[in-house]
Short mmCIF file of C-alpha atoms and ligand atoms in Angstrom, two decimals:
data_model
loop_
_atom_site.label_atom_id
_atom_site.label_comp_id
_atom_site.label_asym_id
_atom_site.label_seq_id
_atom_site.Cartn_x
_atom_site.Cartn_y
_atom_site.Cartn_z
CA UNK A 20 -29.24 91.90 -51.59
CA UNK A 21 -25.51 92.70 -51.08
CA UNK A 22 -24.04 93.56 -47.98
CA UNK A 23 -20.03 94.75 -47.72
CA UNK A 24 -17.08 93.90 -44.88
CA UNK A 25 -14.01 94.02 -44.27
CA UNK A 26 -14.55 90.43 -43.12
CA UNK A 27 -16.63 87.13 -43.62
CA UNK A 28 -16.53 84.71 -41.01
CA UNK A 29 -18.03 81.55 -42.02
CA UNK A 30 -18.92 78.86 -38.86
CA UNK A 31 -19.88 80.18 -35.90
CA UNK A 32 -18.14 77.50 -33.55
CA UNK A 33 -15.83 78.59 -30.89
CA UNK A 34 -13.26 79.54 -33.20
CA UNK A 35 -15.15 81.60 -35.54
CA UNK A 36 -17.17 83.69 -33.23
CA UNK A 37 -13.70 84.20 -31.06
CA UNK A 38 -12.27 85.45 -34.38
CA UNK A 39 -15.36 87.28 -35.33
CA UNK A 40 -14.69 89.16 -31.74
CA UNK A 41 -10.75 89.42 -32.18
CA UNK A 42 -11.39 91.04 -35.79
CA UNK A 43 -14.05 93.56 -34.45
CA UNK A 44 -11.82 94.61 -31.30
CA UNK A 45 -9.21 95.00 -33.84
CA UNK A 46 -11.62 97.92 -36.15
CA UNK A 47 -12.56 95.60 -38.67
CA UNK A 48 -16.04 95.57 -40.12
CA UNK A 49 -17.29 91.80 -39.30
CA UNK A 50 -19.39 89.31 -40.08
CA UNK A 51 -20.38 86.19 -38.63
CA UNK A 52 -22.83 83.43 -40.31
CA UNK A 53 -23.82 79.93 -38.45
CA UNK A 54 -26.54 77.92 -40.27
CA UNK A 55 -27.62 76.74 -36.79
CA UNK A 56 -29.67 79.05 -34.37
CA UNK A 57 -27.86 80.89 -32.29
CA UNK A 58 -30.22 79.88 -29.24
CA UNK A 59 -29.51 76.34 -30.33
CA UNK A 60 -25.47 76.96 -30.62
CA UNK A 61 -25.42 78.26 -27.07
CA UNK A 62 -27.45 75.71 -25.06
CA UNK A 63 -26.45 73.33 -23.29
CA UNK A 64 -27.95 70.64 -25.00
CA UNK A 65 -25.65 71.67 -28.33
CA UNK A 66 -22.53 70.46 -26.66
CA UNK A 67 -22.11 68.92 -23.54
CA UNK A 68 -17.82 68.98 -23.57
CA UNK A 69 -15.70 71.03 -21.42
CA UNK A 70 -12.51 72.68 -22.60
CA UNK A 71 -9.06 72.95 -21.20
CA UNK A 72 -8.33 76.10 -22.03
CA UNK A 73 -4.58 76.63 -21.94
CA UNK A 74 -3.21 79.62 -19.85
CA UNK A 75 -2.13 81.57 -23.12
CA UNK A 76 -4.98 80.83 -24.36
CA UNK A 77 -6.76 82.61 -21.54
CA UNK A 78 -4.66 85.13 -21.95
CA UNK A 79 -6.21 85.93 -25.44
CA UNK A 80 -10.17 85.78 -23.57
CA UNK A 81 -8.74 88.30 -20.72
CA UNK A 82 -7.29 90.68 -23.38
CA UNK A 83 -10.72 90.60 -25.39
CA UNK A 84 -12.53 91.32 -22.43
CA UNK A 85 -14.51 88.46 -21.74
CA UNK A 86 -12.93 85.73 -19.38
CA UNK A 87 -14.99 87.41 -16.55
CA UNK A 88 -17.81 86.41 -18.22
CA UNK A 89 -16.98 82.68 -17.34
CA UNK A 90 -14.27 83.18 -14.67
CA UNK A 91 -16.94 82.41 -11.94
CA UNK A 92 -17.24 78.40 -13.86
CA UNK A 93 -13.72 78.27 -14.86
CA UNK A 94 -11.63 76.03 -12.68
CA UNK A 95 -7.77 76.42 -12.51
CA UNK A 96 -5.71 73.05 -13.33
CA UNK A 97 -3.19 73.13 -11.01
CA UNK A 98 -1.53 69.83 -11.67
CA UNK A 99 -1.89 67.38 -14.44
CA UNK A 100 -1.12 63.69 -13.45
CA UNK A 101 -0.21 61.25 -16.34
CA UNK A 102 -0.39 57.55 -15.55
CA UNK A 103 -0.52 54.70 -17.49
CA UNK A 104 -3.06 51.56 -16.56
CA UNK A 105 -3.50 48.14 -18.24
CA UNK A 106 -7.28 47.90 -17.77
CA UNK A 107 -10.02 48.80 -15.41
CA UNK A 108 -9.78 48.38 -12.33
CA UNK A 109 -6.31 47.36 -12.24
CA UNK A 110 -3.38 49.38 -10.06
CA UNK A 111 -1.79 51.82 -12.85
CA UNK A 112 1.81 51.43 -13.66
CA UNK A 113 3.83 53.63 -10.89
CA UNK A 114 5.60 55.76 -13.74
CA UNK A 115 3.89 58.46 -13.94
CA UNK A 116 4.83 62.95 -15.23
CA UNK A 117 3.42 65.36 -13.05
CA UNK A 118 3.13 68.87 -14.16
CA UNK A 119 2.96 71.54 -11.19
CA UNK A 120 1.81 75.02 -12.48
CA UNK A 121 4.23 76.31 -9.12
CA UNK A 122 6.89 75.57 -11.25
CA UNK A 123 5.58 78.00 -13.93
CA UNK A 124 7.53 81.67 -14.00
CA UNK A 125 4.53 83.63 -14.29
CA UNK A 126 2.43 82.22 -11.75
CA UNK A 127 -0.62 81.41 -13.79
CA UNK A 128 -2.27 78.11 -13.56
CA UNK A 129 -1.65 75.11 -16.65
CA UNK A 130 -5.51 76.54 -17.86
CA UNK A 131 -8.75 76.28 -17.09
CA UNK A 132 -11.27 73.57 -17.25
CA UNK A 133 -14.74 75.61 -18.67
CA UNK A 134 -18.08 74.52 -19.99
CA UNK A 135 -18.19 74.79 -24.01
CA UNK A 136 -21.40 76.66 -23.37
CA UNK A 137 -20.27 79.09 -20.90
CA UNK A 138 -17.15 79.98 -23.12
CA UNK A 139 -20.11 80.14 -25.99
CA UNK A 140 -22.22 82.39 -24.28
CA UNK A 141 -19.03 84.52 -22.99
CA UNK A 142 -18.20 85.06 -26.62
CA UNK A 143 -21.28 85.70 -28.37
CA UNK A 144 -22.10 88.39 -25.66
CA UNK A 145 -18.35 89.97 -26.68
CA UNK A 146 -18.82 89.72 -30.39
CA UNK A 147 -22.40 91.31 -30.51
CA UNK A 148 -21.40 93.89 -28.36
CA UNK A 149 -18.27 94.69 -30.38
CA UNK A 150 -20.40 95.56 -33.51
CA UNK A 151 -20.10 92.27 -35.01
CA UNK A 152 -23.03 91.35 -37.66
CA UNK A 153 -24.87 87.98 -36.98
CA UNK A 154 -26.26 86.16 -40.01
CA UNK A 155 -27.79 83.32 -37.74
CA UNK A 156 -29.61 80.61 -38.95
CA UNK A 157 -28.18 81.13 -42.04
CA UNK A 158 -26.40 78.44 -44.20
CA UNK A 159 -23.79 79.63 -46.52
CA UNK A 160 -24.17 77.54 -50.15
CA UNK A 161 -21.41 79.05 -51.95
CA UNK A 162 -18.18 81.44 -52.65
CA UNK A 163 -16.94 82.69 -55.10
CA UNK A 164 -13.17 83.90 -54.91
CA UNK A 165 -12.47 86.53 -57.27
CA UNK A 166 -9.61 89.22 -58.06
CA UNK A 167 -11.47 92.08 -56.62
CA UNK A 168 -13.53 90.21 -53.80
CA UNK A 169 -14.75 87.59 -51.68
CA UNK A 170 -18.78 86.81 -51.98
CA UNK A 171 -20.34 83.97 -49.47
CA UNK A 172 -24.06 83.04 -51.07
CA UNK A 173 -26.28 82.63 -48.29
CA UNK A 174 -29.44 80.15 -48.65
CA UNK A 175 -31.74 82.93 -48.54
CA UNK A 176 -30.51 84.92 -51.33
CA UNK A 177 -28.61 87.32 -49.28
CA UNK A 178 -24.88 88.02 -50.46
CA UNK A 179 -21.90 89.18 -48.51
CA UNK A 180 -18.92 90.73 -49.96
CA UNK A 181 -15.68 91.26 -48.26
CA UNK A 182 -11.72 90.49 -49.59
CA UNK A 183 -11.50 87.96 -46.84
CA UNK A 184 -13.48 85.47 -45.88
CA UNK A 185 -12.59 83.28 -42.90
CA UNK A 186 -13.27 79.65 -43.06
CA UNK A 187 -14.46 78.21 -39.65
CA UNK A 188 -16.98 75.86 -41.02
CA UNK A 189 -15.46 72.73 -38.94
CA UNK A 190 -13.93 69.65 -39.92
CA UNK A 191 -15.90 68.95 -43.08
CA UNK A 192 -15.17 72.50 -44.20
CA UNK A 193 -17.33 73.02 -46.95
CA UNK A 194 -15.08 75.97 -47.82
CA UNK A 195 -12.44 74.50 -48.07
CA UNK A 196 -14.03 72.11 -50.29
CA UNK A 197 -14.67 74.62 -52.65
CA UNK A 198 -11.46 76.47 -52.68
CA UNK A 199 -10.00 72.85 -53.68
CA UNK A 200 -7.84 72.85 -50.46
CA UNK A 201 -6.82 69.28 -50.13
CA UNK A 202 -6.97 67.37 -46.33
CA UNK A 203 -4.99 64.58 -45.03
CA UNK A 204 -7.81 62.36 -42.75
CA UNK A 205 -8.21 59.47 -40.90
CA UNK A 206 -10.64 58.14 -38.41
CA UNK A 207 -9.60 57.02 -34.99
CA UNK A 208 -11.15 53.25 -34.44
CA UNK A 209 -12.24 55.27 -30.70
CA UNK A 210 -15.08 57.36 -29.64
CA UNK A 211 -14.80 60.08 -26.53
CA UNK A 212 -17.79 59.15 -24.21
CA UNK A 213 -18.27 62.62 -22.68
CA UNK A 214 -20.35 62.80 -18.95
CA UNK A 215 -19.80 65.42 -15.48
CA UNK A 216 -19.19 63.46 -12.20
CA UNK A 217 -20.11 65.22 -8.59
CA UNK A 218 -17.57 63.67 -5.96
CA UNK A 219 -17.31 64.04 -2.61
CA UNK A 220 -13.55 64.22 -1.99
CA UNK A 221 -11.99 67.85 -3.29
CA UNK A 222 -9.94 67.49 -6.73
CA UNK A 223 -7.74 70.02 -5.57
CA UNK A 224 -7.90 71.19 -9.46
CA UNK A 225 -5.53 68.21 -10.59
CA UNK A 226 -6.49 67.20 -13.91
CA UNK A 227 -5.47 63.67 -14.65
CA UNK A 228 -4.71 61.77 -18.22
CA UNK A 229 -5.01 57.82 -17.76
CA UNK A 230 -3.59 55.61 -20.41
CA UNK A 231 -6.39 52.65 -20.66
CA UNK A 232 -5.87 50.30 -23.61
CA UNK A 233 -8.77 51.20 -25.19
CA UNK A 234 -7.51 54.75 -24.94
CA UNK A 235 -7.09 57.61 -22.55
CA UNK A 236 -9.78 58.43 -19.99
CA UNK A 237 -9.12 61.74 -18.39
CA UNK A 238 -10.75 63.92 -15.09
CA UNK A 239 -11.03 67.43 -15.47
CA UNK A 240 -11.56 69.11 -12.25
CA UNK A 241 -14.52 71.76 -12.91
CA UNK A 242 -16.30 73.88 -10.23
CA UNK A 243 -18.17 72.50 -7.53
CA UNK A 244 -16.69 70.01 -6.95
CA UNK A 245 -17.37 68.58 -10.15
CA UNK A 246 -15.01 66.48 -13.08
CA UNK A 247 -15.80 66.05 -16.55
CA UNK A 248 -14.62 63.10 -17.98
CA UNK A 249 -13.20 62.16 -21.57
CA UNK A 250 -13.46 58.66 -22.26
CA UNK A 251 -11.87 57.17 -25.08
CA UNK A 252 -13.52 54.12 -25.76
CA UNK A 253 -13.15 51.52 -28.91
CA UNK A 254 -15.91 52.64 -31.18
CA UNK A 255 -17.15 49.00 -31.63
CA UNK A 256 -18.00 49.32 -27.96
CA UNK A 257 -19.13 52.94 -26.99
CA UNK A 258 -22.94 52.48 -27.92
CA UNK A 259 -22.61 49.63 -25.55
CA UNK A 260 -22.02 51.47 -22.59
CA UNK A 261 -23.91 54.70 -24.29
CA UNK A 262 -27.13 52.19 -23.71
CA UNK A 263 -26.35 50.99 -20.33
CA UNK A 264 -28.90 52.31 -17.10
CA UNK A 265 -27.16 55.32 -15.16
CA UNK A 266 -26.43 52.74 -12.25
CA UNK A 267 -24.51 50.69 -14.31
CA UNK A 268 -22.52 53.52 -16.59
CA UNK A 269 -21.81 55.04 -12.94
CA UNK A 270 -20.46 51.72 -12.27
CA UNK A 271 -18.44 51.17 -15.48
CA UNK A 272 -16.99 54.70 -15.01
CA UNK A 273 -16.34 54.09 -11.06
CA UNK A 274 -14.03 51.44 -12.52
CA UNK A 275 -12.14 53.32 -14.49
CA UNK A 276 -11.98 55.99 -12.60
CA UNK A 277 -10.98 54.74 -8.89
CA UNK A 278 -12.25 55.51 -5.36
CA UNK A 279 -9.68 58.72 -5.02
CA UNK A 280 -12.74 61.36 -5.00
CA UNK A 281 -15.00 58.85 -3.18
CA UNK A 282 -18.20 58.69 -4.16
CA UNK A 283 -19.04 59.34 -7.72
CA UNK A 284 -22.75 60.38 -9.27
CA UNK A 285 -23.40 61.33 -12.55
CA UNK A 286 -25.00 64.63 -12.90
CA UNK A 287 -26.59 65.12 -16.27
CA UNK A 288 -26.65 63.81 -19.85
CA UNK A 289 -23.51 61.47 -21.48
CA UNK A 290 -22.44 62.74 -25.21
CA UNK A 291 -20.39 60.99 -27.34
CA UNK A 292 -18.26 62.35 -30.08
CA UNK A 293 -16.66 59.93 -32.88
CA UNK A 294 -12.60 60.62 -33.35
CA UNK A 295 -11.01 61.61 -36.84
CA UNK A 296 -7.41 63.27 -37.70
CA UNK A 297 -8.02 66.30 -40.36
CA UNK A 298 -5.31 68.32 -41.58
CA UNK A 299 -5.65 70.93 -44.09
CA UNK A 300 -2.82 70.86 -46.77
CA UNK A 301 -3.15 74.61 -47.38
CA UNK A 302 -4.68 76.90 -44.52
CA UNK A 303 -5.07 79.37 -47.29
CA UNK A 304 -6.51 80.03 -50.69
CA UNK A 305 -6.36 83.84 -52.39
CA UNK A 306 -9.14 85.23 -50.11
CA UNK A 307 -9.60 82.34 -47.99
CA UNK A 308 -8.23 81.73 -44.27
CA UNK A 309 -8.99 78.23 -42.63
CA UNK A 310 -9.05 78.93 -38.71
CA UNK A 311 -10.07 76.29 -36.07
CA UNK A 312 -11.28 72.76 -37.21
CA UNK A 313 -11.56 73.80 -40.75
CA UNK A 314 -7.70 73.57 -40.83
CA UNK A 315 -7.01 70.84 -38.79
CA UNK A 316 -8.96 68.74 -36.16
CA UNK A 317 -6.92 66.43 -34.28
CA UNK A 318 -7.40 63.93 -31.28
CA UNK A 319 -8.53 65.21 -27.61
CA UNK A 320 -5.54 63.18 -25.98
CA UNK A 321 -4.13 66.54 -25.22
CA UNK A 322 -6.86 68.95 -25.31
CA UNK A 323 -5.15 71.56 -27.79
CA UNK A 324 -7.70 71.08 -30.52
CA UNK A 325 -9.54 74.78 -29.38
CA UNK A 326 -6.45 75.93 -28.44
CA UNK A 327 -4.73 76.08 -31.82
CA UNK A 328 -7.94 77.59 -32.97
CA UNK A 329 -7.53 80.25 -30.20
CA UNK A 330 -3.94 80.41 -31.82
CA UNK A 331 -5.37 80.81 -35.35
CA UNK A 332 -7.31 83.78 -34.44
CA UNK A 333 -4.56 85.45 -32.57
CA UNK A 334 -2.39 85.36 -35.28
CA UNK A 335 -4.93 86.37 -37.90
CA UNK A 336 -5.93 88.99 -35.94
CA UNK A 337 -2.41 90.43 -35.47
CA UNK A 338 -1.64 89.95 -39.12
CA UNK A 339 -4.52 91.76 -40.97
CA UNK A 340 -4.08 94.78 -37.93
CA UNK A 341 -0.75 95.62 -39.34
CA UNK A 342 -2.14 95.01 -42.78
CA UNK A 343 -4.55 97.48 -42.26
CA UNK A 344 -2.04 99.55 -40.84
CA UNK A 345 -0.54 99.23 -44.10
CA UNK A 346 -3.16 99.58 -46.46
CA UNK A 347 -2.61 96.21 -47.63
CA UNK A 348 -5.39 93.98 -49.57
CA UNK A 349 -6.50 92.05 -46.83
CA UNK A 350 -7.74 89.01 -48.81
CA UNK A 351 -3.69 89.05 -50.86
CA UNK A 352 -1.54 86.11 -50.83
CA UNK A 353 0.94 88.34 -49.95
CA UNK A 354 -0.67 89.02 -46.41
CA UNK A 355 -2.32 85.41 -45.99
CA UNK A 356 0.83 83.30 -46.62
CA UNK A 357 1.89 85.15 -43.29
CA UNK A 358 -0.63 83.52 -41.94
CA UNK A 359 0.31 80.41 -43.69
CA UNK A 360 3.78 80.45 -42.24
CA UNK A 361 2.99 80.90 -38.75
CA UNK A 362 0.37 78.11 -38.15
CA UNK A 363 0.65 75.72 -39.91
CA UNK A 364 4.22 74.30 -38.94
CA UNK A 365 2.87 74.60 -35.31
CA UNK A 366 -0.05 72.79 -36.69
CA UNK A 367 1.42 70.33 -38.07
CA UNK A 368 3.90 69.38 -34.92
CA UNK A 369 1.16 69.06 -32.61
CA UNK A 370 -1.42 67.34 -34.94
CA UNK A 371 1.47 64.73 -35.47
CA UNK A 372 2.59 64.67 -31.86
CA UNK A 373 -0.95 63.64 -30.88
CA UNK A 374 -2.06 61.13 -33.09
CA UNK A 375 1.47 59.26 -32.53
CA UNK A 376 0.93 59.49 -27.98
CA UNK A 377 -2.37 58.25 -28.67
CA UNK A 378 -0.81 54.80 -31.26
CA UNK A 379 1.55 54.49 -28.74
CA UNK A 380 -0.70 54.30 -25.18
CA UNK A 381 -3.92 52.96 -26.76
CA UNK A 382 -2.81 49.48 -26.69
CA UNK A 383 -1.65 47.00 -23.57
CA UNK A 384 1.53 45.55 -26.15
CA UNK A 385 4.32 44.47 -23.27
CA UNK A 386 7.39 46.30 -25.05
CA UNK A 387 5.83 49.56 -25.77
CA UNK A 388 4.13 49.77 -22.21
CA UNK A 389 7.44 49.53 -20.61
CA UNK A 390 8.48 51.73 -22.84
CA UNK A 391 6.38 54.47 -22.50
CA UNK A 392 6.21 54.09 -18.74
CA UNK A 393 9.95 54.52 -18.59
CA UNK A 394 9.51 57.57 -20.78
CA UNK A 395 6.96 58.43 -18.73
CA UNK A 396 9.57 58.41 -15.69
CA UNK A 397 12.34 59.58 -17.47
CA UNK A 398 10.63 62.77 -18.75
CA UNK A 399 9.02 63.52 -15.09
CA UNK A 400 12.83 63.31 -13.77
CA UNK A 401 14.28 65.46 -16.59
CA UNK A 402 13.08 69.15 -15.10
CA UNK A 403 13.59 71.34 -18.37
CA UNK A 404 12.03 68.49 -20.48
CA UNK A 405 9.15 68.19 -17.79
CA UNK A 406 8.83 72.25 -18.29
CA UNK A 407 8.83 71.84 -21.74
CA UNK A 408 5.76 69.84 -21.95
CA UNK A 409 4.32 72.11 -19.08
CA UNK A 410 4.48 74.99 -21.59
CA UNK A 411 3.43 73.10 -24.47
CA UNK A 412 0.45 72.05 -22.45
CA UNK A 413 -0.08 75.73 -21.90
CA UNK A 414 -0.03 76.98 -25.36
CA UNK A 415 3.21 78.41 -24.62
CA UNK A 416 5.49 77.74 -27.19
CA UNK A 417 6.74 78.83 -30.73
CA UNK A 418 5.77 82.44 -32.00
CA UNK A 419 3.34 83.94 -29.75
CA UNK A 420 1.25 86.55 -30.96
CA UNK A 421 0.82 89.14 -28.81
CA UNK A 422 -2.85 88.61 -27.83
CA UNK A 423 -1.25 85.07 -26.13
CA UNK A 424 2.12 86.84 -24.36
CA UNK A 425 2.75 87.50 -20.98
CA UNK A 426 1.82 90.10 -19.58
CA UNK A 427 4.48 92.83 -18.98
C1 FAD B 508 -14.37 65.02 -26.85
C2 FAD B 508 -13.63 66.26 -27.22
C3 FAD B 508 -12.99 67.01 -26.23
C4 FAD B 508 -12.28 68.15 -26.57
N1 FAD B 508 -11.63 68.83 -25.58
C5 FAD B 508 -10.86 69.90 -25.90
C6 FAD B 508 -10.12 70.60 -24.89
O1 FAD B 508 -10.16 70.26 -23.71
N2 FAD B 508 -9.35 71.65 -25.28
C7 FAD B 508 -9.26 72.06 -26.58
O2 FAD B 508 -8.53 73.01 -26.86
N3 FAD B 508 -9.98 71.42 -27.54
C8 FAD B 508 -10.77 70.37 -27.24
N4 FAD B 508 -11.49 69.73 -28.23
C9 FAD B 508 -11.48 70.28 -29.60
C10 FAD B 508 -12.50 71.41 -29.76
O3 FAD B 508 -13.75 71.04 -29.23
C11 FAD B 508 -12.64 71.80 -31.22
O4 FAD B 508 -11.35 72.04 -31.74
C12 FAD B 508 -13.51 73.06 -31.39
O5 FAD B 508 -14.77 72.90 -30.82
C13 FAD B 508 -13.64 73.38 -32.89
O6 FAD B 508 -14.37 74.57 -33.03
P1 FAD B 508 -14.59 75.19 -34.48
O7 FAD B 508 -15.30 76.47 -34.24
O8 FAD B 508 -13.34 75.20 -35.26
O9 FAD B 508 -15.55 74.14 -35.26
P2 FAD B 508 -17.04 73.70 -34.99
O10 FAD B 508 -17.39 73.70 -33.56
O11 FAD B 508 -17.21 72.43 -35.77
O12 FAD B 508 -17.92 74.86 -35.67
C14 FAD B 508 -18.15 74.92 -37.05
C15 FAD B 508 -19.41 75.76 -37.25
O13 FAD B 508 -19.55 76.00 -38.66
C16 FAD B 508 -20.94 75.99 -38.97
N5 FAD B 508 -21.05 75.72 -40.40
C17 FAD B 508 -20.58 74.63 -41.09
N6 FAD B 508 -20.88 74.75 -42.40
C18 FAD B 508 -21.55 75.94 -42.54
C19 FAD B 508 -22.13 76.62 -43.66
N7 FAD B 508 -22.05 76.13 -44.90
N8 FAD B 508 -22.75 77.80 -43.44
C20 FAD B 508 -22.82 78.34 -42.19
N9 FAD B 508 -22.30 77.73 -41.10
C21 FAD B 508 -21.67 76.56 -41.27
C22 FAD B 508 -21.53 74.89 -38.07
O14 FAD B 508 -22.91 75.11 -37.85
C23 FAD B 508 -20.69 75.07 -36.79
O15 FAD B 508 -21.33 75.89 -35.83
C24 FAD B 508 -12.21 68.58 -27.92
C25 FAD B 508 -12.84 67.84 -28.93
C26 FAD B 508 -13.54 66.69 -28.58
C27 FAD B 508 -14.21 65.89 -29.68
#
C-alpha cells in the first residue's frame, strides 16, 4: 500500500516531531514515523533528561503554538554561573563568567529548563492536531531516492512517497547510512549521570556549569524547587556510582554539588547516557534532509544539542515555505543546498566549540587550569564578549530564521 506527502519525516525524537509540526503549520502534507510506541516515546520512563531550551528557541515553541502546553513546568534561567573546581568537595577556583539575562535587550530569560517529556507531550499534542499523519510503531527498513520521488519502506509493507524525506533518525542515522552520507565520530571517554534533586533553599533560577576534572557537573533550576543535574563522569567509573544505594549517590552528589541549596534528596530514577561527537559531512542528499542528531550530535557541556535541532527545523521550514511559494521541487538540490548552507557552518562552529571547552576543563593539568580560569575572568570582565556568549547561549546568533527572531 502506497501512501503520498509532501513530506516524510523519519524519527520521531524531539526534532522530528517539532519539524513534523513546523512543516504542517507551514501547509505541508506530513508524515511522521517512530518505530517506538508513541505511549512509550512520551513517558517518563523513555527519557528522564531535562532540556535547556534556549530563549530563541522558545521563541520557535511560542510561534507554533505550543509552549503553553509546558509553560506551567518550564523554569526561566535567569543566570548561568560558570566555575571551575579541582575535585569534590574542594572550594572552586574564584574565576568564574556570570551571565545575567537583565543584561539581555529584549527582556526574555537565557531559556528554560523543561522536562524532555513535557516538551514531548507538548509537541505530539501540536503535531496531531495540525493534521500531521502518525506511522507509530513503525520501523522504517529502507529508501529509495529516485528522480521523481522519495519512498521510505516501512516493516509492515506499507510505503510512503513524498520528494522529501526528512532524516531525524538520531545519531546512528540509518538514513543517512543509506544515502552514503559520511560522519566524522568519536566517543567521549565520559558518561552524563542524569538524576532531579528537591532542595530546600530557592535556586532563584540560576543554572550553574561546574568544571570537575572528570568533567562538568551542572544544576538546572526546574520548578518546584527542583534541579536536574548533568553529571559528567569518566565512563570507567559511572556504573560505579550508577550501583551505589540512594543514601550514598545522595552523598556522592552532595559532594559535588555543595551545601548552597541546603538539603538535597533525590526524587526519582538516575539515567545515564554514554557521550559521542557525530557530525554529518553532508546534511543533505537529493531528497534527503538530516535535521537534529541525524546531522550532528555533540557534547551536553553547553546544552545546544536540541537547540540546533530546533534551528534545523526552523530553517527547513522557512526554506521549503518559499519553495512552495515558488513551485519549486521540494526534494531538488537546488532548494536543499539552501538548507545546506545555512546549518551546517553554524553546525560545525558549535560542534567544534564544544568538544574543544570540554578537552580543555575535563582535566586538573596546572597550566591549562590557570589558564582557563583567567579566561574565565577575563571573558566575565570583557562586557560585549560576556554578551556574546550570553546570546550564543541563547540561540541567538548567525542567520535567524524567522520562526527564532524577536518579536517586533
Ligand atoms: C545528558 C544529555 C543532556 C542534554 N541536554 C540538552 C540540553 O539541555 N539542551 C539541548 O538543546 N540539548 C540537550 N541534549 C541533546 C538532545 O537531547 C538531543 O540533541 C535530542 O534529544 C536529539 O533529538 P533527535 O530527535 O534528533 O534524536 P533522537 O531523540 O535520537 O530521536 C531519533 C528517533 O528516530 C527513531 N528512529 C531511528 N531509526 C528509525 C527507523 N529506522 N525507523 C523509524 N524510526 C526510527 C528513534 O526511535 C527515535 O525516536 C542533551 C543530551 C544529553 C545526552
Amino acid at each position: 500500500m502506497e501512501e503520498t506527502f509532501d513530506v516524510v519525516v523519519v524519527g520521531g525524537g524531539l526534532a522530528g516531531a517539532l519539524a513534523a509540526l513546523a512543516l504542517a503549520r507551514s501547509g505541508l502534507k506530513a508524515a511522521l514515523v517512530d518505530a517506538q510506541d508513541p505511549a512509550v516515546l512520551k513517558s517518563k520512563a523513555y527519557d528522564g533528561r531535562t532540556t535547556a531550551l534556549a530563549y530563541a528557541s522558545a521563541r520557535v515553541f511560542r510561534r507554533l503554538g505550543v509552549f503553553e502546553a509546558f509553560a506551567a513546568d518550564a523554569e526561566p534561567i535567569l543566570d548561568i554561573l560558570v566555575t571551575d573546581g579541582s575535585g569534590p568537595g574542594r572550594a572552586p577556583s574564584p574565576f568564574f563568567m556570570h551571565f545575567d539575562s537583565r543584561e539581555l535587550e529584549s527582556g526574555e530569560p537565557l531559556g528554560w529548563i523543561v522536562e524532555n517529556e513535557a516538551l514531548r507531550n507538548a509537541v505530539y499534542v501540536g503535531a496531531e492536531s495540525s493534521g500531521v499523519a502518525l506511522f507509530a510503531p513503525a520501523r522504517v527498513l529502507s529508501a529509495e531516492f529516485g528522480e521523481g520521488g522519495a519512498r521510505a519502506l516501512l516493516a509492515d509493507g506499507r510505503r510512503l512517497v513524498a520528494p522529501l524525506i526528512v532524516g531525524a533518525d538520531g545519531r546512528h542515522s540509518p538514513l543517512r547510512t543509506s544515502a552514503g552520507i559520511k560522519v566524522s565520530a568519536w566517543e567521549y571517554p565520559q558518561t552524563a549521570i542524569v538524576a532531579t534533586v528537591a532542595h530546600d533553599r530557592p535556586h532563584k533560577g540560576v543554572a550553574h556549569e561546574y568544571f570537575l576534572p572528570s568533567g562538568p557537573f551542572a544544576i538546572l533550576p526546574m520548578t518546584r524547587n527542583r534541579s536536574s543535574l548533568v553529571w559528567t563522569e569518566r565512563r570507567a567509573a559511572a556504573p560505579a556510582y550508577l550501583q551505589l544505594d540512594d543514601e550514598a549517590f545522595r552523598r556522592a552528589v552532595a559532594d559535588r554539588f555543595g551545601d548552597f541549596l541546603g538539603d538535597i534528596r533525590l526524587e526519582g530514577p538516575r539515567w545515564s547516557y554514554p557521550l559521542a561527537f557525530h557530525l554529518a559531512q553532508r546534511f543533505i542528499a537529493p531528497r534527503l534532509a538530516l535535521i537534529g542528531d541525524a546531522a550532528r550530535a555533540i557534547h551536553p557541556i553547553a546544552g545546544q544539542g536540541f537547540n540546533l535541532g530546533v534551528k534545523d527545523v526552523a530553517a527547513l521550514a522557512e526554506i521549503l515555505g518559499d519553495a512552495v511559494r515558488l513551485g519549486l521541487d521540494l526534494g531538488s538540490l537546488g532548494v536543499l543546498e539552501d538548507y545546506e548552507r545555512w546549518r551546517r557552518f553554524d553546525s560545525l562552529a558549535l560542534a567544534l566549540g564544544t568538544d574543544a571547552v570540554n578537552r580543555l576543563f575535563s582535566n586538573n593539568i596546572a597550566p591549562l587550569r590557570l589558564a582557563r580560569d583567567l579566561g574565565l575572568g577575563a571573558v566575565n570582565r570583557a562586557g560585549p564578549l560576556r554578551r556574546f556568549f550570553m546570546r550564543q547561549a541563547g540561540g541567538d546568533v548567525g542567520r535567524l530564521p524567522a520562526l527564532m527572531g524577536p518579536e517586533r
